C-alpha positions as a printed Julia matrix, in Angstrom:
366×3 Matrix{Float64}:
 -10.64   11.35  -11.64
 -10.77    8.14   -9.67
 -12.64    7.65   -6.46
 -11.89    6.63   -2.91
 -13.67    3.83   -1.07
 -13.28    3.38    2.67
 -13.3    -0.26    3.8
 -15.06   -0.36    7.18
 -16.57   -2.88    9.56
 -16.3    -4.38   13.01
 -12.96   -5.93   14.06
 -12.12   -9.38   12.68
 -14.57   -9.41    9.78
 -11.84   -9.68    7.12
 -11.34   -6.01    6.19
  -7.57   -6.07    6.09
  -7.44   -9.47    4.42
  -9.7    -8.12    1.69
  -7.68   -4.91    1.42
  -4.44   -6.88    1.03
  -5.97   -9.05   -1.65
  -7.54   -6.19   -3.58
  -4.41   -4.06   -3.61
  -2.05   -7.03   -3.91
   0.06   -5.65   -1.09
   0.85   -6.64    2.46
   0.75   -3.09    3.79
  -2.23   -3.76    6.06
  -1.47   -6.29    8.78
  -4.23   -8.91    8.91
  -4.19  -10.28   12.44
  -6.72  -11.92   14.73
  -7.21   -9.08   17.19
  -9.06   -5.72   17.16
  -7.35   -2.59   15.86
  -4.57   -4.36   13.97
  -5.06   -1.49   11.5
  -4.25    1.64   13.5
  -3.81    4.15   10.68
  -5.79    4.0     7.44
  -3.85    2.17    4.76
  -4.08    3.45    1.21
  -3.92    1.2    -1.82
  -4.37    2.22   -5.44
  -5.41   -0.29   -8.07
  -5.96   -0.01  -11.79
  -9.6    -0.15  -12.85
  -9.85   -3.06  -15.31
 -11.46   -2.02  -18.6
 -10.93   -4.22  -21.69
 -12.03   -1.33  -23.91
  -8.87    0.6   -23.05
  -6.6    -2.16  -24.33
  -8.64   -2.53  -27.51
  -8.29    1.19  -28.19
  -4.54    1.07  -27.51
  -4.12   -1.77  -30.01
  -5.91    0.18  -32.73
  -3.96    3.38  -32.02
  -0.69    1.51  -31.47
  -0.25    3.43  -28.22
   3.13    3.1   -26.52
   1.6     3.37  -23.05
  -1.71    2.3   -21.52
  -2.89    4.23  -18.46
  -6.05    3.01  -16.73
  -7.96    5.11  -14.25
  -7.18    4.44  -10.58
  -9.34    3.34   -7.67
  -8.16    4.06   -4.13
  -9.04    1.78   -1.24
  -8.67    3.01    2.33
  -8.46    0.34    5.02
  -9.94    1.99    8.12
  -9.49    0.73   11.69
 -12.28   -1.5    13.01
 -15.17    0.2    14.77
 -16.71   -0.9    18.07
 -19.94    0.02   19.82
 -19.56    3.47   21.41
 -17.3     4.84   18.66
 -19.43    7.99   18.4
 -18.5     8.65   22.05
 -14.81    8.01   21.41
 -14.72    4.32   22.41
 -11.94    2.23   20.86
 -10.55    4.18   17.94
 -13.88    5.9    17.38
 -12.71    9.45   16.74
 -10.1     8.34   14.22
 -12.6     6.01   12.56
 -15.18    8.76   12.1
 -12.69   11.32   10.79
 -11.29    8.88    8.25
 -14.77    8.03    6.93
 -15.41   11.72    6.26
 -12.55   11.7     3.74
 -13.88    8.93    1.47
 -16.42    9.07   -1.37
 -18.17    5.79   -0.63
 -18.23    3.15    2.08
 -17.44   -0.51    1.48
 -18.9    -2.15    4.58
 -17.42   -5.62    5.1
 -19.67   -8.01    7.02
 -18.65  -11.37    8.42
 -20.86  -14.06    6.9
 -18.76  -17.11    7.76
 -18.42  -19.38   10.79
 -14.94  -20.01   12.21
 -14.33  -20.85   15.86
 -10.66  -19.9    15.5
 -11.48  -16.27   14.65
 -13.11  -14.35   17.47
 -16.09  -12.04   16.93
 -16.17   -8.89   19.0
 -19.78   -9.66   20.09
 -19.35  -13.43   20.33
 -21.86  -14.28   17.6
 -22.23  -14.25   13.79
 -25.02  -11.86   12.78
 -24.03   -9.61    9.84
 -27.27   -7.61    9.86
 -26.78   -6.75   13.54
 -23.13   -5.88   12.78
 -24.26   -3.52   10.02
 -26.73   -1.88   12.35
 -24.05   -1.45   15.03
 -21.81    0.49   12.66
 -24.66    2.48   11.13
 -25.99    3.43   14.57
 -22.62    4.9    15.52
 -22.5     6.87   12.28
 -26.06    8.14   12.77
 -25.31    9.25   16.34
 -22.22   11.12   15.13
 -24.29   12.8    12.38
 -27.05   13.79   14.81
 -24.59   15.37   17.21
 -22.91   17.23   14.36
 -26.2    18.58   13.01
 -27.58   19.55   16.39
 -24.48   21.62   17.17
 -24.69   23.46   13.85
 -28.46   23.77   13.55
 -29.23   25.52   16.87
 -27.22   28.73   16.2
 -28.37   28.69   12.55
 -32.05   28.58   13.57
 -31.54   31.52   15.95
 -30.05   33.63   13.16
 -32.83   32.58   10.78
 -35.54   33.46   13.31
 -33.81   36.8    13.88
 -34.42   37.72   10.26
 -31.6    36.21    8.19
 -33.78   34.64    5.49
 -30.74   33.6     3.4
 -30.38   30.67    5.78
 -33.8    29.19    4.96
 -32.5    26.48    2.58
 -29.72   25.46    4.99
 -32.06   25.22    7.96
 -34.63   23.15    6.03
 -31.98   20.81    4.66
 -30.34   20.23    8.04
 -33.68   19.81    9.79
 -34.8    17.27    7.18
 -31.64   15.22    7.65
 -31.92   15.45   11.43
 -35.55   14.28   11.38
 -34.53   11.23    9.33
 -31.67   10.38   11.67
 -33.87   10.7    14.76
 -36.22    8.27   13.05
 -33.37    5.76   12.79
 -32.73    6.26    9.06
 -29.48    7.28    7.31
 -29.19   10.77    5.81
 -28.67    9.35    2.31
 -32.42    8.59    2.19
 -33.24   12.32    2.25
 -34.71   13.58   -1.02
 -32.48   16.44   -2.12
 -33.16   18.71   -5.1
 -30.51   19.42   -7.73
 -30.16   22.95   -6.4
 -29.48   21.67   -2.88
 -27.15   18.8    -3.85
 -23.92   20.73   -3.3
 -25.22   22.27   -0.06
 -26.12   18.78    1.2
 -22.7    17.45    0.26
 -21.05   20.27    2.22
 -22.72   18.99    5.4
 -20.25   16.06    5.25
 -22.65   13.63    6.88
 -21.28   10.13    7.36
 -24.59    8.41    6.64
 -25.05   10.42    3.43
 -22.27    8.48    1.74
 -23.32    5.7    -0.65
 -22.71    2.24    0.79
 -21.83   -1.18   -0.57
 -22.22   -4.18    1.72
 -19.56   -6.81    1.09
 -20.47  -10.2     2.52
 -17.26  -12.03    3.39
 -17.94  -15.76    3.16
 -15.99  -19.01    3.32
 -14.56  -20.47    0.12
 -17.4   -23.0    -0.08
 -20.03  -20.23   -0.14
 -18.25  -17.91   -2.59
 -20.38  -18.86   -5.6
 -23.82  -19.22   -4.01
 -23.75  -17.32   -0.73
 -25.59  -18.53    2.38
 -28.4   -17.57    4.78
 -26.33  -14.72    6.2
 -25.72  -13.16    2.77
 -29.4   -13.51    1.91
 -30.31  -11.52    5.04
 -27.8    -8.8     4.1
 -29.2    -8.67    0.55
 -32.69   -8.11    1.97
 -31.39   -5.29    4.18
 -29.57   -3.66    1.26
 -32.62   -3.84   -0.98
 -34.84   -2.29    1.7
 -32.6     0.76    1.99
 -31.63    1.17   -1.67
 -28.05    0.03   -1.11
 -26.02   -2.69   -2.88
 -24.58   -5.98   -1.64
 -22.11   -8.45   -3.13
 -20.66  -11.76   -1.94
 -16.88  -12.17   -1.74
 -14.51  -14.63   -0.13
 -11.5   -12.67    1.14
  -9.61  -15.96    1.36
 -10.19  -16.64   -2.33
  -9.27  -13.07   -3.25
  -5.98  -13.6    -1.41
  -5.28  -16.66   -3.57
  -6.23  -14.82   -6.78
  -3.91  -11.96   -5.85
  -0.97  -14.36   -6.07
  -1.79  -15.28   -9.68
  -0.23  -12.86  -12.14
  -1.11  -14.79  -15.31
  -4.57  -13.8   -16.59
  -5.31  -17.22  -18.11
  -4.37  -18.88  -14.85
  -6.72  -16.52  -13.01
  -9.56  -17.29  -15.43
  -9.1   -21.04  -14.98
  -9.0   -20.64  -11.19
 -12.23  -18.63  -11.19
 -13.92  -21.09  -13.54
 -12.95  -23.94  -11.26
 -14.82  -22.43   -8.31
 -17.84  -21.27  -10.3
 -17.03  -17.55  -10.53
 -16.83  -15.33  -13.6
 -15.17  -12.25  -12.07
 -12.79  -11.42   -9.26
 -14.08   -9.61   -6.21
 -12.07   -6.57   -7.26
 -13.93   -6.33  -10.57
 -17.3    -6.62   -8.84
 -16.44   -4.03   -6.19
 -15.32   -1.59   -8.9
 -18.49   -2.11  -10.94
 -20.65   -1.69   -7.85
 -18.63    1.38   -6.86
 -19.16    3.0   -10.25
 -22.88    2.41   -9.86
 -22.87    3.82   -6.32
 -21.14    7.02   -7.3
 -22.81    7.32  -10.72
 -19.53    7.42  -12.65
 -18.61    6.84  -16.27
 -15.39    6.42  -18.25
 -14.16    8.31  -21.3
 -10.91    7.8   -23.2
  -8.12    9.8   -24.8
  -6.21    7.83  -27.42
  -3.07    8.46  -29.46
   0.28    6.97  -30.47
   1.9     8.1   -27.19
  -0.74    6.78  -24.8
  -4.25    5.41  -24.42
  -5.79    6.62  -21.19
  -9.03    6.13  -19.27
 -10.63    8.97  -17.3
 -13.51    8.96  -14.83
 -16.19   11.63  -14.4
 -19.65   11.72  -12.87
 -22.57   10.8   -15.12
 -24.01   13.99  -16.55
 -20.63   15.73  -16.81
 -20.35   18.22  -19.67
 -17.51   18.24  -22.17
 -15.7    21.14  -20.4
 -15.98   19.27  -17.08
 -14.48   16.18  -18.68
 -11.68   18.34  -20.07
 -11.12   19.64  -16.53
 -10.56   16.08  -15.32
  -7.44   16.1   -17.49
  -6.27   19.62  -16.65
  -7.96   22.74  -15.31
  -6.55   24.75  -18.25
  -8.44   22.47  -20.65
 -11.7    23.38  -18.95
 -10.96   27.12  -18.71
  -9.99   27.4   -22.38
 -12.41   24.8   -23.76
 -13.44   25.34  -27.39
 -14.71   22.01  -28.75
 -14.5    18.27  -28.13
 -13.76   15.96  -31.04
 -15.94   12.99  -30.14
 -16.07    9.41  -31.42
 -18.23    6.74  -29.8
 -16.26    3.7   -28.64
 -18.25    1.27  -30.82
 -17.62    3.37  -33.93
 -13.9     3.73  -33.14
 -13.51   -0.05  -32.78
 -15.85   -1.15  -35.57
 -14.3     1.21  -38.12
 -10.72    0.53  -37.03
  -9.48    3.72  -35.41
  -9.58    7.51  -35.44
  -8.95    8.28  -39.11
 -11.38    5.66  -40.48
 -14.0     7.01  -38.05
 -13.42   10.54  -39.33
 -13.57    9.34  -42.96
 -16.92    7.67  -42.21
 -18.3    10.87  -40.69
 -18.45    9.42  -37.2
 -16.34   12.11  -35.55
 -18.51   14.89  -34.09
 -17.55   18.35  -32.9
 -19.35   18.9   -29.59
 -19.64   22.17  -27.66
 -19.9    23.27  -24.04
 -23.38   21.82  -23.55
 -22.49   18.29  -24.66
 -23.06   15.6   -22.02
 -20.24   13.04  -22.11
 -21.3     9.44  -22.71
 -19.65    6.33  -21.29
 -17.0     5.09  -23.72
 -16.58    8.36  -25.62
 -13.17    8.79  -27.24
 -12.42   12.49  -26.86
  -9.87   14.98  -28.1
 -10.21   18.49  -26.67
  -9.58   21.72  -28.49
  -8.75   24.52  -26.1
  -7.11   27.91  -25.95
  -5.31   29.19  -22.84
């Protein structure tokens, strides 16, 4: 399982430029006017993980298959989107379909690129977008909650949990806070997810800066970092212009030298992926053999049968055991057979919680 991140923001903040760079395509037109992206553009990229290539070397795998990350470039939002202004209705519907939001904020000065509000203030931009999402969530909850409350008050006590959950989210939104700040119990987690609230989605603020500020940021990025910290979100600094240049370099050594020359250790893509994994609480496990070495993604806390289901539903239905070797043992000992000989291969059952880096082989019966 991979995951899908929606790239959002006001017009002309660098969303499409970043999307093009990250996906190394030109499928999203980056132009200096609002709504140059009319339909959401999809781009899939391989999640870089050096561990996968190390495992493939040891297993002499013919094919290496990394897990995939999908970026969705969503049309720019303007004030009034919740009321249908601009491309508001499309914008809101497309956000509902993603797992996390990558909110691009303009943190650079450039007189040649217009700002929809005529000023550079990334915190205000973030609040503009979030306000529209909160208004849309409030309207959605109010429509659903009123009839639900009437049924509950009429004696349908099975609706108690739903009413309390929706009322709690609505109270937060009316107080000017996103729904993701609501404390939700484990038992209510799925119910809360089913509400499909826009402001419940985890968010990563991406500060788009000039090339000169890529390594150290600036006053604008510092203000965004403060905002992110206050609301339990994440923020990273990226120069979309630099990412565009990196995207043209296919040689890894050339990329490394380029990054070193501007004081960076990782590409923006790598940092967005790492932040995204943290946002969605994901981990990676591997399946390794002579045919292929492959990376798989599941949520932290997934059991062995759930991990098997990420490969195929039949694996989960007929799960018997998971042959498990920790990544460090697999690499240190030199592969699967040496790990087995050293007693490092474990047979885990249905209750086993998969760990990041596990090398798994599933036994199942259909």
